[in-house]
C-alpha positions as a Python dict, from the first residue, in 0.01 Angstrom:
ca = {
    (1, 'M'): (0, 0, 0),
    (2, 'G'): (192, -294, 166),
    (3, 'S'): (565, -348, 74),
    (4, 'D'): (758, -681, 66),
    (5, 'V'): (1077, -503, -3),
    (6, 'D'): (1347, -438, 293),
    (7, 'A'): (1243, -168, 518),
    (8, 'P'): (1399, 185, 384),
    (9, 'D'): (1692, 330, 609),
    (10, 'H'): (1523, 669, 718),
    (11, 'G'): (1854, 838, 813),
    (12, 'S'): (1921, 1169, 693),
    (13, 'P'): (2149, 1207, 387),
    (14, 'H'): (2299, 1529, 283),
    (15, 'I'): (2209, 1462, -99),
    (16, 'P'): (1813, 1377, -98),
    (17, 'V'): (1691, 1122, -345),
    (18, 'A'): (1391, 1199, -508),
    (19, 'L'): (1173, 960, -720),
    (20, 'S'): (1069, 1100, -1058),
    (21, 'S'): (705, 1038, -1181),
    (22, 'A'): (861, 939, -1496),
    (23, 'S'): (974, 617, -1325),
    (24, 'V'): (610, 494, -1229),
    (25, 'Y'): (497, 539, -1614),
    (26, 'P'): (235, 441, -1724),
    (27, 'L'): (78, 497, -1383),
    (28, 'A'): (-25, 844, -1267),
    (29, 'V'): (143, 1121, -1063),
    (30, 'H'): (-59, 1012, -756),
    (31, 'D'): (101, 691, -776),
    (32, 'A'): (460, 834, -747),
    (33, 'F'): (387, 1011, -423),
    (34, 'A'): (254, 690, -286),
    (35, 'L'): (532, 479, -406),
    (36, 'A'): (787, 745, -288),
    (37, 'Q'): (620, 737, 73),
    (38, 'D'): (589, 370, 92),
    (39, 'L'): (982, 316, 4),
    (40, 'G'): (1142, 593, 177),
    (41, 'Y'): (1228, 815, -90),
    (42, 'D'): (1311, 1169, 38),
    (43, 'G'): (1070, 1361, -222),
    (44, 'V'): (940, 1344, -561),
    (45, 'E'): (1025, 1479, -909),
    (46, 'V'): (733, 1579, -1142),
    (47, 'M'): (748, 1540, -1482),
    (48, 'V'): (460, 1781, -1664),
    (49, 'T'): (278, 1564, -1903),
    (50, 'N'): (-70, 1560, -2066),
    (51, 'N'): (-204, 1445, -1729),
    (52, 'S'): (-405, 1716, -1560),
    (53, 'V'): (-261, 1664, -1220),
    (54, 'S'): (95, 1722, -1319),
    (55, 'Q'): (1, 2043, -1448),
    (56, 'D'): (-183, 2170, -1147),
    (57, 'P'): (-4, 2319, -846),
    (58, 'D'): (-281, 2300, -615),
    (59, 'Q'): (-320, 1921, -675),
    (60, 'L'): (13, 1837, -644),
    (61, 'N'): (66, 2025, -299),
    (62, 'V'): (-226, 1866, -171),
    (63, 'L'): (-70, 1530, -304),
    (64, 'S'): (288, 1653, -124),
    (65, 'Q'): (95, 1718, 182),
    (66, 'R'): (-106, 1405, 197),
    (67, 'Y'): (205, 1183, 152),
    (68, 'E'): (430, 1378, 343),
    (69, 'M'): (660, 1397, 13),
    (70, 'P'): (817, 1730, -91),
    (71, 'I'): (838, 1813, -435),
    (72, 'L'): (1198, 1883, -507),
    (73, 'A'): (1192, 1918, -891),
    (74, 'I'): (967, 1983, -1192),
    (75, 'H'): (1053, 1854, -1539),
    (76, 'A'): (931, 2087, -1790),
    (77, 'P'): (701, 1957, -2084),
    (78, 'T'): (986, 1960, -2344),
    (79, 'L'): (953, 1617, -2481),
    (80, 'L'): (800, 1559, -2819),
    (81, 'L'): (533, 1369, -2681),
    (82, 'T'): (431, 1692, -2469),
    (83, 'Q'): (446, 1953, -2750),
    (84, 'Q'): (86, 2034, -2700),
    (85, 'V'): (113, 2082, -2306),
    (86, 'W'): (102, 2453, -2215),
    (87, 'G'): (147, 2577, -2568),
    (88, 'K'): (441, 2766, -2690),
    (89, 'A'): (819, 2699, -2598),
    (90, 'W'): (854, 3006, -2358),
    (91, 'T'): (493, 2954, -2207),
    (92, 'K'): (619, 2590, -2096),
    (93, 'I'): (916, 2747, -1928),
    (94, 'E'): (746, 3041, -1761),
    (95, 'L'): (451, 2781, -1631),
    (96, 'S'): (717, 2529, -1498),
    (97, 'A'): (926, 2800, -1309),
    (98, 'A'): (602, 2940, -1165),
    (99, 'M'): (481, 2587, -1067),
    (100, 'A'): (823, 2548, -918),
    (101, 'A'): (790, 2823, -705),
    (102, 'E'): (444, 2755, -623),
    (103, 'V'): (492, 2384, -490),
    (104, 'G'): (842, 2477, -323),
    (105, 'A'): (1082, 2294, -571),
    (106, 'K'): (1432, 2469, -639),
    (107, 'T'): (1475, 2314, -964),
    (108, 'V'): (1322, 2307, -1336),
    (109, 'V'): (1478, 2030, -1518),
    (110, 'T'): (1448, 2109, -1912),
    (111, 'H'): (1591, 1989, -2257),
    (112, 'P'): (1790, 2206, -2485),
    (113, 'P'): (1563, 2352, -2762),
    (114, 'F'): (1492, 2172, -3093),
    (115, 'R'): (1652, 2300, -3383),
    (116, 'W'): (1303, 2390, -3548),
    (117, 'Q'): (1214, 2610, -3246),
    (118, 'T'): (1304, 2927, -3402),
    (119, 'G'): (1323, 3245, -3179),
    (120, 'Y'): (1332, 3009, -2878),
    (121, 'A'): (1646, 2823, -2962),
    (122, 'E'): (1843, 3139, -3029),
    (123, 'E'): (1725, 3334, -2726),
    (124, 'F'): (1743, 3011, -2509),
    (125, 'P'): (2056, 3102, -2300),
    (126, 'E'): (1920, 3455, -2203),
    (127, 'G'): (1584, 3363, -2157),
    (128, 'I'): (1637, 3089, -1914),
    (129, 'A'): (1863, 3310, -1712),
    (130, 'R'): (1571, 3563, -1705),
    (131, 'V'): (1302, 3318, -1606),
    (132, 'A'): (1522, 3164, -1329),
    (133, 'A'): (1599, 3503, -1162),
    (134, 'E'): (1220, 3607, -1199),
    (135, 'Y'): (1067, 3307, -1028),
    (136, 'G'): (1395, 3229, -795),
    (137, 'V'): (1454, 2891, -940),
    (138, 'E'): (1727, 2700, -1070),
    (139, 'I'): (1674, 2619, -1447),
    (140, 'A'): (1898, 2329, -1520),
    (141, 'V'): (1921, 2208, -1887),
    (142, 'E'): (1980, 1844, -1934),
    (143, 'N'): (2235, 1654, -2134),
    (144, 'M'): (2061, 1475, -2436),
    (145, 'Y'): (2210, 1281, -2725),
    (146, 'P'): (2279, 1248, -3108),
    (147, 'W'): (1979, 1138, -3307),
    (148, 'K'): (2071, 898, -3593),
    (149, 'V'): (1871, 863, -3913),
    (150, 'R'): (2008, 585, -4134),
    (151, 'G'): (2303, 567, -3955),
    (152, 'R'): (2413, 936, -3978),
    (153, 'E'): (2376, 1202, -3718),
    (154, 'A'): (2053, 1440, -3758),
    (155, 'K'): (2114, 1758, -3581),
    (156, 'A'): (1779, 1780, -3377),
    (157, 'Y'): (1908, 2025, -3105),
    (158, 'L'): (2044, 2364, -3144),
    (159, 'P'): (2300, 2455, -3062),
    (160, 'H'): (2359, 2097, -2942),
    (161, 'W'): (2254, 1810, -2754),
    (162, 'N'): (2540, 1855, -2517),
    (163, 'P'): (2462, 2147, -2283),
    (164, 'V'): (2809, 2149, -2082),
    (165, 'P'): (3011, 2392, -2341),
    (166, 'E'): (2694, 2654, -2402),
    (167, 'P'): (2665, 2937, -2135),
    (168, 'Y'): (2419, 2768, -1903),
    (169, 'E'): (2442, 2822, -1560),
    (170, 'W'): (2291, 2490, -1433),
    (171, 'I'): (2298, 2114, -1573),
    (172, 'T'): (2102, 1826, -1518),
    (173, 'W'): (2268, 1511, -1567),
    (174, 'D'): (2112, 1208, -1705),
    (175, 'F'): (2343, 877, -1708),
    (176, 'S'): (2096, 691, -1981),
    (177, 'H'): (2126, 994, -2225),
    (178, 'A'): (2523, 982, -2158),
    (179, 'A'): (2551, 607, -2247),
    (180, 'I'): (2369, 668, -2580),
    (181, 'A'): (2599, 970, -2656),
    (182, 'G'): (2913, 774, -2560),
    (183, 'M'): (3005, 981, -2250),
    (184, 'D'): (3157, 901, -1924),
    (185, 'S'): (2939, 1035, -1651),
    (186, 'Y'): (3193, 1005, -1373),
    (187, 'E'): (3467, 1242, -1579),
    (188, 'E'): (3161, 1468, -1684),
    (189, 'I'): (3005, 1526, -1335),
    (190, 'R'): (3349, 1573, -1213),
    (191, 'A'): (3428, 1841, -1471),
    (192, 'L'): (3086, 2013, -1394),
    (193, 'G'): (3162, 2107, -1049),
    (194, 'S'): (2893, 2361, -902),
    (195, 'R'): (2717, 2372, -1253),
    (196, 'L'): (2565, 2048, -1185),
    (197, 'A'): (2229, 2129, -995),
    (198, 'H'): (2041, 1808, -1060),
    (199, 'V'): (2084, 1401, -1133),
    (200, 'H'): (1891, 1157, -1332),
    (201, 'L'): (1997, 857, -1164),
    (202, 'T'): (1962, 572, -1444),
    (203, 'D'): (2196, 356, -1643),
    (204, 'G'): (2221, 241, -2012),
    (205, 'T'): (2427, 101, -2275),
    (206, 'P'): (2594, 256, -2583),
    (207, 'N'): (2316, 105, -2858),
    (208, 'G'): (2109, 396, -2965),
    (209, 'K'): (1852, 312, -2725),
    (210, 'D'): (1726, 536, -2438),
    (211, 'E'): (1679, 262, -2203),
    (212, 'H'): (1687, 393, -1857),
    (213, 'L'): (1796, 75, -1688),
    (214, 'L'): (1860, 34, -1320),
    (215, 'P'): (2195, 142, -1209),
    (216, 'G'): (2461, -128, -1237),
    (217, 'Q'): (2251, -260, -1515),
    (218, 'G'): (2436, -78, -1797),
    (219, 'Q'): (2806, 47, -1879),
    (220, 'Q'): (2787, 414, -1702),
    (221, 'R'): (3004, 465, -1402),
    (222, 'C'): (2696, 550, -1163),
    (223, 'A'): (2857, 427, -820),
    (224, 'E'): (3189, 642, -892),
    (225, 'A'): (2978, 920, -971),
    (226, 'L'): (2765, 918, -669),
    (227, 'D'): (3054, 853, -454),
    (228, 'H'): (3223, 1159, -588),
    (229, 'L'): (2909, 1371, -516),
    (230, 'A'): (2894, 1263, -151),
    (231, 'E'): (3261, 1330, -118),
    (232, 'S'): (3237, 1691, -243),
    (233, 'E'): (2956, 1757, -34),
    (234, 'W'): (2738, 1840, -360),
    (235, 'N'): (2416, 2028, -258),
    (236, 'G'): (2161, 1915, -544),
    (237, 'V'): (1897, 1632, -586),
    (238, 'V'): (1959, 1275, -731),
    (239, 'A'): (1624, 1169, -899),
    (240, 'V'): (1570, 832, -996),
    (241, 'E'): (1459, 808, -1328),
    (242, 'V'): (1442, 438, -1455),
    (243, 'S'): (1179, 257, -1652),
    (244, 'T'): (956, 26, -1478),
    (245, 'R'): (730, -26, -1786),
    (246, 'R'): (808, -383, -1807),
    (247, 'A'): (766, -449, -1451),
    (248, 'R'): (530, -758, -1376),
    (249, 'G'): (270, -583, -1170),
    (250, 'A'): (315, -349, -864),
    (251, 'G'): (525, -588, -680),
    (252, 'E'): (812, -601, -937),
    (253, 'R'): (788, -217, -969),
    (254, 'E'): (842, -179, -603),
    (255, 'E'): (1118, -392, -601),
    (256, 'W'): (1322, -216, -874),
    (257, 'L'): (1246, 116, -717),
    (258, 'A'): (1354, 1, -377),
    (259, 'E'): (1664, -162, -542),
    (260, 'T'): (1752, 173, -707),
    (261, 'L'): (1697, 382, -374),
    (262, 'R'): (1922, 143, -182),
    (263, 'F'): (2182, 194, -445),
    (264, 'A'): (2179, 558, -432),
    (265, 'R'): (2172, 565, -61),
    (266, 'T'): (2468, 323, -24),
    (267, 'H'): (2702, 552, -283),
    (268, 'L'): (2555, 902, -128),
    (269, 'R'): (2647, 833, 234),
    (270, 'H'): (2977, 890, 319),
}
């Protein structure tokens, strides 16, 4: 795959920058590895979806070796769109942790439980701690946002869409979700300290839509947050999770992902 973007800087920042396979949607997992290599990313975050390759550790290891791109995180299939993937809620967590261990990823990203997931929701904090210990991975719960129906908040998550006050050892921070929730990512990330295991680099505005904009296109303090992580010698992974669905062809998608990588490297290298 040729590239008309600036040549990537192949230095060795102490904070790796991964490309989430969600950033190339509707393209396939294979394309995420190819683009990550082409643009000079440090690795890949694989979101488990209905795509069979995303569910198969053997195929993922083949792609990782072919493109020399380590798999740095697995995103469990906890979206509404992936309810049918891997069966019951606890099975999704178990299989995600097992796959992370098999492909060498240290982090599993998951969402807080939905309110209707009875049993699973009530046992979630203890359960993810048990699974994390069993497989030797970090299960990092992602910050979500309030759902609104006819202007009023609908309680979709149990106990809450905000994982920060809950007894979770590890947190994933997503800038786009923070924008919807009206939260200041810079302040939240500073307060999380060592509980912050993983970051989804993107941006957004407080308009109620999960936009996943390129950093700098929204209102979140992305640059300040990354500067803080670099200065504090944080040891997690920053995964680029921006929407490229509206890109006009492969060239524009590459430009957007290269631009986001440059943004991340600029602010993570101190």
